[in-house]
XYZ file of C-alpha atoms in Angstrom:
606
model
C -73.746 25.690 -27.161
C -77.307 24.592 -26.091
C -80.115 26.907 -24.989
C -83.419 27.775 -26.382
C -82.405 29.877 -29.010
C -80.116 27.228 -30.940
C -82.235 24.424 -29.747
C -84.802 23.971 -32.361
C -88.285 24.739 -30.559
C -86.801 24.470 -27.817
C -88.972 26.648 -26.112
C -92.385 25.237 -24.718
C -95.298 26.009 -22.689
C -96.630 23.616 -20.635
C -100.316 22.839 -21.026
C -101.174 24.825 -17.868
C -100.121 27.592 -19.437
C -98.305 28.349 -16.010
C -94.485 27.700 -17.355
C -92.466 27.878 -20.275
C -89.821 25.296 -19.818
C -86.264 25.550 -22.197
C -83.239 24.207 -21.947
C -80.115 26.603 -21.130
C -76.521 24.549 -21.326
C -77.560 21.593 -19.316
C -80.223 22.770 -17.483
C -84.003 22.663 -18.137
C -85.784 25.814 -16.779
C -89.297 25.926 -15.884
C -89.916 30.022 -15.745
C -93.263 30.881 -14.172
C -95.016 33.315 -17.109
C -96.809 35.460 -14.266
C -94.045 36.576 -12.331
C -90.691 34.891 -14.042
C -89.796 33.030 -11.111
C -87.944 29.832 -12.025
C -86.785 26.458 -11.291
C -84.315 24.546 -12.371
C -84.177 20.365 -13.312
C -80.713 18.877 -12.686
C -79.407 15.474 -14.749
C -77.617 16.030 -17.612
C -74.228 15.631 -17.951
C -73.789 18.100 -20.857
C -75.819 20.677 -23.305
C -79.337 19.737 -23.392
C -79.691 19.659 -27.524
C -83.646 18.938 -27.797
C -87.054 19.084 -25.526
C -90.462 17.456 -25.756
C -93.703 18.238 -23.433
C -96.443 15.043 -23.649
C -99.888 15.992 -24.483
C -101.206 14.983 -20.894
C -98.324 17.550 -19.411
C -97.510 14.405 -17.145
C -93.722 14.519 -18.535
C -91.501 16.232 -19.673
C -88.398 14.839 -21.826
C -84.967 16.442 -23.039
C -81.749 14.677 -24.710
C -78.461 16.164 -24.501
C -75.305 16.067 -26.731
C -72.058 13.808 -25.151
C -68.768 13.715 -26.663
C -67.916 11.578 -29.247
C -67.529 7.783 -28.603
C -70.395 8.538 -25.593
C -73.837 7.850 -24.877
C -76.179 11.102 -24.841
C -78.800 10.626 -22.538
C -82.436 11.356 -22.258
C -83.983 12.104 -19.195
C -87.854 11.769 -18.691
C -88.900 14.236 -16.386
C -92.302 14.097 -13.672
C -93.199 17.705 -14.291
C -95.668 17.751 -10.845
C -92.682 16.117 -8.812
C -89.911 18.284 -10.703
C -87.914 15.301 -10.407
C -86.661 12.619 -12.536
C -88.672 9.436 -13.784
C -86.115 7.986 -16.015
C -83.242 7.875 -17.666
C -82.682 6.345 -21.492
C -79.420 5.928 -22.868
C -79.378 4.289 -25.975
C -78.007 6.788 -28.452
C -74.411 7.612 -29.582
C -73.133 11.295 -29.336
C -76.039 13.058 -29.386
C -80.439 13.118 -29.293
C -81.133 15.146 -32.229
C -85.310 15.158 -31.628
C -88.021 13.985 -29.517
C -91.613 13.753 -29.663
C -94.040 11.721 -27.214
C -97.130 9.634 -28.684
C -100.350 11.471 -28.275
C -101.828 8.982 -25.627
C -98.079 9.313 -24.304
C -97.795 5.761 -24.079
C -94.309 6.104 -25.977
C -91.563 8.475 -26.754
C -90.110 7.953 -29.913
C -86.284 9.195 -29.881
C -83.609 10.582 -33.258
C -80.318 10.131 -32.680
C -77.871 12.799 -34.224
C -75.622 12.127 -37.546
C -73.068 10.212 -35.675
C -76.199 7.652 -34.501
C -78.285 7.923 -37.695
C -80.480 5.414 -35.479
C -84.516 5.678 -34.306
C -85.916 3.937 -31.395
C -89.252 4.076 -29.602
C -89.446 3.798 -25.748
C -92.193 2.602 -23.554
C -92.977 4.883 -21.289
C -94.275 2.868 -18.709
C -91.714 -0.069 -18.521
C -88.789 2.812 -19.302
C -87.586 0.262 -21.507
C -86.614 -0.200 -25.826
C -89.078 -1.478 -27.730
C -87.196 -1.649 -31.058
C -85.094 0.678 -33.019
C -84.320 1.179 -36.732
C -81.964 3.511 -38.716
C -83.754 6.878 -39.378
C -83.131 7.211 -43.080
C -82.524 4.474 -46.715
C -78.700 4.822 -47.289
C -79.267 6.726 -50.062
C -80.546 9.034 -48.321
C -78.899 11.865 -46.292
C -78.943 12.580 -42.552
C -82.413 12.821 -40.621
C -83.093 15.937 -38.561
C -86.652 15.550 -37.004
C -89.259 13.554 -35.608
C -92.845 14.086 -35.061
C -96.086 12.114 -33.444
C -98.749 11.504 -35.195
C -102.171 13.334 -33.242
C -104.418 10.648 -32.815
C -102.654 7.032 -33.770
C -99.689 5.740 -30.558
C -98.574 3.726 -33.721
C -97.920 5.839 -36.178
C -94.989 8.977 -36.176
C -92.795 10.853 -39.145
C -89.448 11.775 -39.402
C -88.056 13.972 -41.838
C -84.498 15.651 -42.820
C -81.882 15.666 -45.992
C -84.120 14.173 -49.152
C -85.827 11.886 -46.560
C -89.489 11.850 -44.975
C -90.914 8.692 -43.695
C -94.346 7.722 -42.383
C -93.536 4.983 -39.380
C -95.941 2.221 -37.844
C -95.255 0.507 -35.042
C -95.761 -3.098 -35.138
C -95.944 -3.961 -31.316
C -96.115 -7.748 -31.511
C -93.477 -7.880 -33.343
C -91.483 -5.371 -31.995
C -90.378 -3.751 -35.451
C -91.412 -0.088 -36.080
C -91.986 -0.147 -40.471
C -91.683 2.939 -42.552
C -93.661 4.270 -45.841
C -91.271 6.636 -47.761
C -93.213 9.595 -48.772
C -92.826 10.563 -52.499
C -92.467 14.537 -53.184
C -91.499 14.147 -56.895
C -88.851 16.448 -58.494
C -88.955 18.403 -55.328
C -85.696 17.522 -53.644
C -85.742 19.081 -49.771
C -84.216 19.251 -46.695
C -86.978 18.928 -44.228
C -86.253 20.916 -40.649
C -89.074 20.696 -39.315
C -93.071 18.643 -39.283
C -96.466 19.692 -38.423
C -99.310 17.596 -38.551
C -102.862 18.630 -38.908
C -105.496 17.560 -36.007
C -107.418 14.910 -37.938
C -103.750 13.566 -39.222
C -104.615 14.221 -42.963
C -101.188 16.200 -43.896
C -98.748 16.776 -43.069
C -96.779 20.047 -43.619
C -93.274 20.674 -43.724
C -90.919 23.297 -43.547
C -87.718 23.158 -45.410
C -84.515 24.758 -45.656
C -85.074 26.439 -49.320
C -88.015 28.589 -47.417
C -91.025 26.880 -48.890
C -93.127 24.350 -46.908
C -94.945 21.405 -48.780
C -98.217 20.028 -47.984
C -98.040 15.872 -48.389
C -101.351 13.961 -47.857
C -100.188 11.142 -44.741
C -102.234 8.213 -45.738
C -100.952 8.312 -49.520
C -97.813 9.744 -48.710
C -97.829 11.877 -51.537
C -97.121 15.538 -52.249
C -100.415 17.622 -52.600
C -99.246 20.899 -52.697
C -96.243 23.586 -52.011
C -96.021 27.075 -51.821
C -95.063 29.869 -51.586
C -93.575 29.444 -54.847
C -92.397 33.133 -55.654
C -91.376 35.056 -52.118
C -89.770 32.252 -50.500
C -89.084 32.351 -46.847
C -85.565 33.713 -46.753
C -82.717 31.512 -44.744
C -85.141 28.844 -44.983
C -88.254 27.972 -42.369
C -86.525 26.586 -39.193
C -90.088 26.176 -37.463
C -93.799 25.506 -38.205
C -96.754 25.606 -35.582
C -99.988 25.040 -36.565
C -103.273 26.824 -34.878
C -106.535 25.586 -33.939
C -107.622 27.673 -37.631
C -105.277 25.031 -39.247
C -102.925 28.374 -40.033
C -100.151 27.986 -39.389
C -97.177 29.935 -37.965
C -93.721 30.194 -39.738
C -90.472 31.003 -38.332
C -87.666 31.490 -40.805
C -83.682 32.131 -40.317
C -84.161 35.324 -41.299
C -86.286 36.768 -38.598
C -89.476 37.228 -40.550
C -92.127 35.191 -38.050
C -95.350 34.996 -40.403
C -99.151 33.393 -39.923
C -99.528 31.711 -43.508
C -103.102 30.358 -44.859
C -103.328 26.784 -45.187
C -105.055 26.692 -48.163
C -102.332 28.939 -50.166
C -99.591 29.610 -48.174
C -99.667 33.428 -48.281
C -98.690 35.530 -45.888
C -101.415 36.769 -43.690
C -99.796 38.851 -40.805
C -95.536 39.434 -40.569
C -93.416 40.877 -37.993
C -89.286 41.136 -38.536
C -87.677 40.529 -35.571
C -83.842 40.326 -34.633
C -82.439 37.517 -36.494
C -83.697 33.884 -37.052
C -86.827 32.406 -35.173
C -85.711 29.359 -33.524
C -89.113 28.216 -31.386
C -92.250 28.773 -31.218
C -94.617 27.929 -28.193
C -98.733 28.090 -28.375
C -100.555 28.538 -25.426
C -103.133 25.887 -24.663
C -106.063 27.944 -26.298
C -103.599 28.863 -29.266
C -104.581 32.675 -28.647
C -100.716 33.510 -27.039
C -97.539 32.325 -28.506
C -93.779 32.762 -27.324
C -91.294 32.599 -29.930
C -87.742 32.899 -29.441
C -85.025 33.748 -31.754
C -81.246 33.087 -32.339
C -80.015 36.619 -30.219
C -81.549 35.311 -26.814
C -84.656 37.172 -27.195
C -88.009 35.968 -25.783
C -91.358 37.434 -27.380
C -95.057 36.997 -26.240
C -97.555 37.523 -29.168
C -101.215 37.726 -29.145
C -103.427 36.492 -31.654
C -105.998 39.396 -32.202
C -102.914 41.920 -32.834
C -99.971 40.279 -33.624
C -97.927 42.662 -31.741
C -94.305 41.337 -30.796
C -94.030 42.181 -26.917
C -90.208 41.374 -25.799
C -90.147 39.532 -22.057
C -86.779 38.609 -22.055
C -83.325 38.734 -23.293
C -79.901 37.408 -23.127
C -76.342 37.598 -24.773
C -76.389 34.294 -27.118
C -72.949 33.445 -26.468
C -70.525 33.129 -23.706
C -70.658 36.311 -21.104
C -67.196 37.418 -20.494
C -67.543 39.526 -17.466
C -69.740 41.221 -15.202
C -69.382 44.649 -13.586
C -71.683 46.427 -10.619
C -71.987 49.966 -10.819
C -70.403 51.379 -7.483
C -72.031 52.581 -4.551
C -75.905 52.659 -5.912
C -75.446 49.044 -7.203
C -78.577 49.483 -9.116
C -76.760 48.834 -12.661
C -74.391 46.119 -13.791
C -73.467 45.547 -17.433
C -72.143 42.445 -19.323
C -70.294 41.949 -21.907
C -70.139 38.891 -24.623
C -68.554 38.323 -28.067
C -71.104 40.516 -29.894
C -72.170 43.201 -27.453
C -72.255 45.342 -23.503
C -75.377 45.001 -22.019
C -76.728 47.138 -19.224
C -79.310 46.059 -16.825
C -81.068 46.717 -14.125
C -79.895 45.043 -10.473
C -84.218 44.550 -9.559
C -85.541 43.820 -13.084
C -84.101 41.244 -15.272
C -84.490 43.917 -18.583
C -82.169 45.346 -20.365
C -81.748 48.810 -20.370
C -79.485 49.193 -23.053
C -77.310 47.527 -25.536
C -73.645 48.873 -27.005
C -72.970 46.851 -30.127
C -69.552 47.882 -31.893
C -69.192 45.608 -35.032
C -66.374 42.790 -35.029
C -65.733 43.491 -31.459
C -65.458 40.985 -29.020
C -65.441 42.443 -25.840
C -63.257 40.264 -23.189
C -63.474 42.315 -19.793
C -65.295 45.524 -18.669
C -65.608 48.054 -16.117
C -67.570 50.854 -14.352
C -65.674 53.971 -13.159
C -66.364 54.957 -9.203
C -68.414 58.057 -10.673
C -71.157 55.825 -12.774
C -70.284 58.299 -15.916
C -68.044 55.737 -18.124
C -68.402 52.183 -18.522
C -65.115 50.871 -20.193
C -64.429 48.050 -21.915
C -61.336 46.177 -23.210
C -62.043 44.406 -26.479
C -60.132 41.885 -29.010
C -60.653 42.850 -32.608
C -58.601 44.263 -35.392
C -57.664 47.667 -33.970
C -57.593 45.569 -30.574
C -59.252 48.540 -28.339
C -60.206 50.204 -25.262
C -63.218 51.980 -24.927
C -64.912 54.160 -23.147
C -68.815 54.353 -23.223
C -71.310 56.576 -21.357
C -73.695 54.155 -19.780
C -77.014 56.425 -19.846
C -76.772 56.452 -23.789
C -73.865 54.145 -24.791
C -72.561 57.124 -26.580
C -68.735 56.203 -27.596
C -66.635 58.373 -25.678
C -63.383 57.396 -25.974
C -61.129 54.759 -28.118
C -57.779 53.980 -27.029
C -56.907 52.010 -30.390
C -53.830 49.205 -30.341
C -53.846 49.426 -26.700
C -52.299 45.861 -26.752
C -51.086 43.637 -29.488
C -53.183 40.389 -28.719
C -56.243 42.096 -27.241
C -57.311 43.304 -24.211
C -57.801 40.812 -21.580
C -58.315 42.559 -18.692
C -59.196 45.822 -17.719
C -59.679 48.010 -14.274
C -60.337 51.839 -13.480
C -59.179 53.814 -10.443
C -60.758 55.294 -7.759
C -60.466 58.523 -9.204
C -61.241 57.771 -12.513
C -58.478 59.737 -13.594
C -56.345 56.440 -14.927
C -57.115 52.934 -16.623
C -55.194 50.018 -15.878
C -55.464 47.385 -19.209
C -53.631 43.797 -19.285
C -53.087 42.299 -22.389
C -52.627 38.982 -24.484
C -48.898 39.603 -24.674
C -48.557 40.067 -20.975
C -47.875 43.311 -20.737
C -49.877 46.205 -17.923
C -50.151 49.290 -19.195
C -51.358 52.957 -17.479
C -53.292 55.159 -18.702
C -54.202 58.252 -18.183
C -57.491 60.112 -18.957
C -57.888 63.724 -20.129
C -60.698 65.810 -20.810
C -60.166 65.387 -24.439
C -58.211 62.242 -24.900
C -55.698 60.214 -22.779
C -51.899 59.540 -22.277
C -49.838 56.523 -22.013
C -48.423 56.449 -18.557
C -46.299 53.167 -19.119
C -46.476 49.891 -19.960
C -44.764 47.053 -17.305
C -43.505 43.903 -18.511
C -42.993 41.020 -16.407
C -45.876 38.576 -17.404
C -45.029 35.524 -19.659
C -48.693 35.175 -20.394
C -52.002 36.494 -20.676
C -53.118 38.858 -17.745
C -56.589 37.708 -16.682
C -57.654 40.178 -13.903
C -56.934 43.590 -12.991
C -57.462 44.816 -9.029
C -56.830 48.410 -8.138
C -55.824 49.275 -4.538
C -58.193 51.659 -2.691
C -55.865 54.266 -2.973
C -55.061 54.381 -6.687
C -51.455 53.616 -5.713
C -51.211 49.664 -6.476
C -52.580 47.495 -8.188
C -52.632 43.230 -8.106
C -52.162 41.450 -11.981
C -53.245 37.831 -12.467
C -52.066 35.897 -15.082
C -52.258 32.708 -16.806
C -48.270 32.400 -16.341
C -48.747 31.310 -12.725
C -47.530 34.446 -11.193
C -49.372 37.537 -9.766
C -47.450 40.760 -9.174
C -48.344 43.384 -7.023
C -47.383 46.551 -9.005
C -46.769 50.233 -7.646
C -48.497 52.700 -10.220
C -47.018 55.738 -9.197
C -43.621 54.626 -9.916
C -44.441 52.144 -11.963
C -42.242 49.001 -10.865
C -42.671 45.512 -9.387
C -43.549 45.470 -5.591
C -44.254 41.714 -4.688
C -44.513 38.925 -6.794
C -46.440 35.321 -5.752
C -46.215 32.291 -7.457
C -48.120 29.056 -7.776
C -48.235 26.161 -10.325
C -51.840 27.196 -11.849
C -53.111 29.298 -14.648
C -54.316 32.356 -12.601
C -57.624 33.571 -13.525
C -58.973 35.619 -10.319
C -57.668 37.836 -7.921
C -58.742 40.345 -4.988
C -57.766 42.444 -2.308
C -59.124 42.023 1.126
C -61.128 45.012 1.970
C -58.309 45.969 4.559
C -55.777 44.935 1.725
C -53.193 43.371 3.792
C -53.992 40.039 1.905
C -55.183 38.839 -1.696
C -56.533 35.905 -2.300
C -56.285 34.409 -6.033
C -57.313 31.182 -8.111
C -57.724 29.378 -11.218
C -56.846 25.703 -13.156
C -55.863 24.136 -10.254
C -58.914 24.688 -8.111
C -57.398 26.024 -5.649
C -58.004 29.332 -3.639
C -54.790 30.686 -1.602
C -54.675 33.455 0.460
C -51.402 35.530 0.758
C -49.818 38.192 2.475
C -49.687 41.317 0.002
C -45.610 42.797 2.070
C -43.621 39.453 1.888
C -45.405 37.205 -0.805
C -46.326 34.242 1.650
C -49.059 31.927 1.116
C -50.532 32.073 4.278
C -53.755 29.407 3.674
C -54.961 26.960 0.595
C -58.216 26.002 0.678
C -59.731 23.595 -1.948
C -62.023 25.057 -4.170
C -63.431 22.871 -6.295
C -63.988 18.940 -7.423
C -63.894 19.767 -10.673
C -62.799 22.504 -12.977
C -61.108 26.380 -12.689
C -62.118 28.663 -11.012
C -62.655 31.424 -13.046
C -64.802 34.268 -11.227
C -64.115 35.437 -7.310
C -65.467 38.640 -5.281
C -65.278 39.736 -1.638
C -67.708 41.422 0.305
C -67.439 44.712 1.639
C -66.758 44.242 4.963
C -64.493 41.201 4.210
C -66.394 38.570 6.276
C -67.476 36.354 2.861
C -66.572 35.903 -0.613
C -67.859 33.986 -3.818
C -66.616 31.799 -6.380
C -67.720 31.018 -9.662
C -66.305 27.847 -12.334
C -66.140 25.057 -14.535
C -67.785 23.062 -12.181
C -71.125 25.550 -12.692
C -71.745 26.244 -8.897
C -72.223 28.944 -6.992
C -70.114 29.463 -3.813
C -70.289 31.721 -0.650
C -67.284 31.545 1.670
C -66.608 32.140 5.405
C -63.222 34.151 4.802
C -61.855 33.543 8.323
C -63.212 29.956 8.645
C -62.082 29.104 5.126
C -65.868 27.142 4.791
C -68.365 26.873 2.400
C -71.605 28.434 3.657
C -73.672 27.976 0.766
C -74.118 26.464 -2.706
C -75.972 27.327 -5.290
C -76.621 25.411 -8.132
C -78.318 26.808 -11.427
C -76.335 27.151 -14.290
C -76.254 24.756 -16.548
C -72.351 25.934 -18.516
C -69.369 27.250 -16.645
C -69.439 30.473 -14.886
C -67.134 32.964 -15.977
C -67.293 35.804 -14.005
C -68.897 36.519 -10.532
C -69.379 39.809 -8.787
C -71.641 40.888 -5.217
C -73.411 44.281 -5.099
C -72.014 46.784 -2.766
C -74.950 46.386 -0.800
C -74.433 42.804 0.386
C -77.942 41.973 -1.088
C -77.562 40.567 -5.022
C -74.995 38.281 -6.112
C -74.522 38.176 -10.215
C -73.244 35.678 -11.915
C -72.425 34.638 -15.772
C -71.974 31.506 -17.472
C -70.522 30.322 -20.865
C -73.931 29.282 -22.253
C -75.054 33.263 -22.646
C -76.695 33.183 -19.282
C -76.957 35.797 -16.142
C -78.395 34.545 -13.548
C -79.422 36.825 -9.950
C -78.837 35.555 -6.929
C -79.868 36.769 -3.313
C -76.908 37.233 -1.291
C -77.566 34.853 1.958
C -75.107 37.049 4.322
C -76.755 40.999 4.111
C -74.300 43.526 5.613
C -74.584 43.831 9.114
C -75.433 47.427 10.743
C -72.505 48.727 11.699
């Protein structure tokens, strides 16, 4: 998974000090820092895996992964134009690092372990010059690359016992490198920074010291700290006008260490391991983020972690709208629930219930539970209060592989769960504890989605067996069942529920007639990919849809057209929902992110 946080400093801000610019799955964002409005740059064919800025903030490039036996491309972007200036494709699998020349007259690319290759581009000519392999033989696999400040012909790399001084020899188009010599200390180098006037060079490595090696010698001058090491090793370095410099480490601890003796001058612990840091042009704001999605501004003077944003770090399950208000929706992901506000993008609070990995989630009509079906070892349901996250209720082994779907009725007297094994079960709640009602079993497979009729008397299951059955929950039994050759993965009633209209693996959305089980019309919903995420509108007249092929559709429901696309996420979406009030579309993807969209067809006065 690509995105800032696993992308080694893979956040930046641009020299304007206007945008900080990231990858998220594919995508490069450029987020404006004033208000957090941002755009989005379009290319890649897969995870963006690094991201360079040139000094002259003319460009901006990124390289992605590819699967194996592929090229992975790098894009060079025209930051003014937003648009692409060109495309290098060169390396095998995947572009580990990049780093432009100071005078950015040349990018000089890494290719990941699968490559093991170096080669330095002309910017101008978007053409090779030459290329080498990054490290000896003997040595192990290089992980880094870095410009030198004020030479086009000279740049480092660094990784597994290797760290090189390059020069380029341009008449000869052969780029020659100087092994530097560290002594007994044996290192894996993650990451390079170079001092202004190019004496040293100082790198962080993955035993949590950093050493200091003089560049035109090439040889070790000093290391430190020798006794508190940083612990989980120093993932990134950034040094400040001062010469200071800034340390990251994968344990959270984000430090400003002297120069001259490495100690620690200022600290701040925050939630698990620093992955970038980002100076502003005067180097007296920095943004760092870290491995759980979160984004934090520092200043220089105080050195006061301020949190502007945060995400789930890994694939987001599902999304659920609080009824009527629509001013809440949570998330869920492998690690936690998330509640948010509809206006603001912050979080307003976070449920975290170790080993849990929460697959689908709900809020009750009321707004006083949030509940949640989850696949761990006591594979449970749970019921949360959403002003405090206070655990209300478990329903443990509610299913034997997991709880893969979940819905509440209208008068949030019963649950209706789907599970792994196939099986629906009822439940009902009680003011202290809950009954099962029954469980129905008529699904091969894995029940993906759970909709409850407005009157709490049916309900429509999805599953990935190809069939969805309309169910009567009053007396429990069968009522219709449709069929198609796809792995279901979305379903919903029409607001005047005389139809549902499902979809999944095979793209398709049909719509079908809820008394005798007839498709009525098949629409095609995609080029490429399930369809994994669908939602209606209130009054019926449009509906979304969500997938693998990471776009964002709004549907005519009686014309069967699409009105509009959007296009932002950069890994599939997985789940898809529209406010009540016809004015905020939500959306989740498999690359952790949530993205807010404003719904192009408001309710119209009735």
């Amino acid at each position: 998974m690509a995105d800032p946080w696993h992308v080694i400093s893979g956040l930046r801000v641009h020299r304007d000090g206007e945008y900080l610019i990231y990858p998220l799955g594919g995508t490069v964002i450029l987020k404006r820092v004033k208000d957090g409005k941002q755009e989005f740059l379009h290319g890649h064919t897969n995870n963006v895996s690094c991201i360079s800025l040139s000094r002259n903030g003319v460009y901006i490039a990124s390289g992605q992964v590819n699967f194996m036996g592929f090229k992975a491309m790098i894009i060079i972007w025209d930051y003014a134009q937003r648009s692409i200036y060109a495309q290098l494709v060169l390396h095998k699998a995947k572009v580990e690092a990049l780093a432009f020349s100071p005078n950015s007259k040349y990018l000089v690319s890494l290719g990941g372990q699968d490559d093991g290759s170096i080669v330095l581009w002309n910017i101008e000519t978007k053409q090779a010059i030459c290329g080498s392999p990054a490290s000896a033989q003997s040595a192990g696999h290089c992980l880094t690359v870095q410009y030198s400040n004020t030479n086009d012909n000279i740049f480092l790399s660094a990784g597994s016992g290797t760290l090189r001084v390059w020069e380029l020899d341009l008449t000869n188009r052969k780029i020659r490198p100087t092994e530097c010599q560290t002594g007994k200390l044996k290192r894996i180098v993650k990451c390079i920074e170079v001092t202004e006037d190019d004496q040293y060079i100082f790198c962080g490595t993955t035993s949590g010291d950093i050493m200091k090696i003089n560049l035109k010698t090439g040889l070790l001058s000093d290391f430190g700290p020798v006794k508190s090491k940083y612990s989980l090793g120093v993932s990134v370095l950034k040094m400040l006008k001062s010469g200071d410099l800034l340390v990251g480490s994968g344990s959270g601890t984000f430090t400003l260490c002297s120069r001259t003796n490495f100690k620690t001058l200022k600290e701040v612990q925050l939630e698990k391991g620093v992955t970038s840091i980002a100076l502003s042009e005067d180097g007296q704001q920095f943004f760092v983020g870290t491995e759980t999605a979160q984004m934090y501004r520092f200043n220089y003077q105080d050195f006061k972690a301020e949190l502007i944003s945060s995400s789930h770090s890994s694939a987001v399950k599902d999304v659920a709208i609080s009824f009527g208000t629509s001013e809440l929706f949570a998330t869920c992901s492998e690690e936690d629930i998330r509640l948010w506000h509809i206006d603001r993008p912050k979080e307003l609070l976070r449920i975290t219930v170790p080993n849990m990995t929460c697959n689908s989630l709900d809020f009750m009509v009321d707004g006083h539970s949030i509940i949640s079906g989850e696949n761990q070892e006591d594979i449970a349901i749970r019921v949360f209060a959403p002003e405090s996250g206070r655990l209300m209720l478990i329903i443990d082994n509610a299913h034997r592989m997991g709880v893969t779907a979940i819905a509440g009725t209208r008068d949030c007297k019963r649950i209706v769960s789907g599970g792994g094994e196939g099986q629906v079960r009822v439940w009902e709640l009680k003011s202290r504890g809950y009954r099962l009602l029954e469980t129905m079993k008529e699904h091969k497979a894995t029940v993906t989605c759970i909709k409850v009729k407005s009157d709490d008397k049916e309900c429509v299951t999805a599953s990935s067996d190809g069939a969805c059955i309309i169910w009567d929950i009053v007396r429990f039994a069968s009522l219709q069942m449709v069929i198609a050759n796809t792995l279901f993965r979305t379903v919903c009633y029409h607001p005047e529920e005389y139809q549902i209209i499902t979809s999944g693996t095979n793209r398709k959305i049909i719509y079908w007639d809820v008394y005798d089980g007839t498709a009525i019309r098949e629409l095609e919903g995609s080029q490429s990919g399930a369809i994994n995420g669908m939602h209606i509108t209130q009054d019926g007249k449009h509906f979304v849809t969500g997938g693998d092929d990471k776009l964002v559709k709004v549907w005519d429901y009686m014309e069967g057209v699409v009105t509009h696309v959007g296009i932002a996420h950069g890994g599939s979406i997985t789940s898809i929902k529209i406010c009540s009030n016809n004015h905020t579309l939500v959306s989740t993807s498999a690359d952790g992110a949530i993205l807010r969209w404003r719904f192009p067809h408001p309710l119209e006065a009735t």
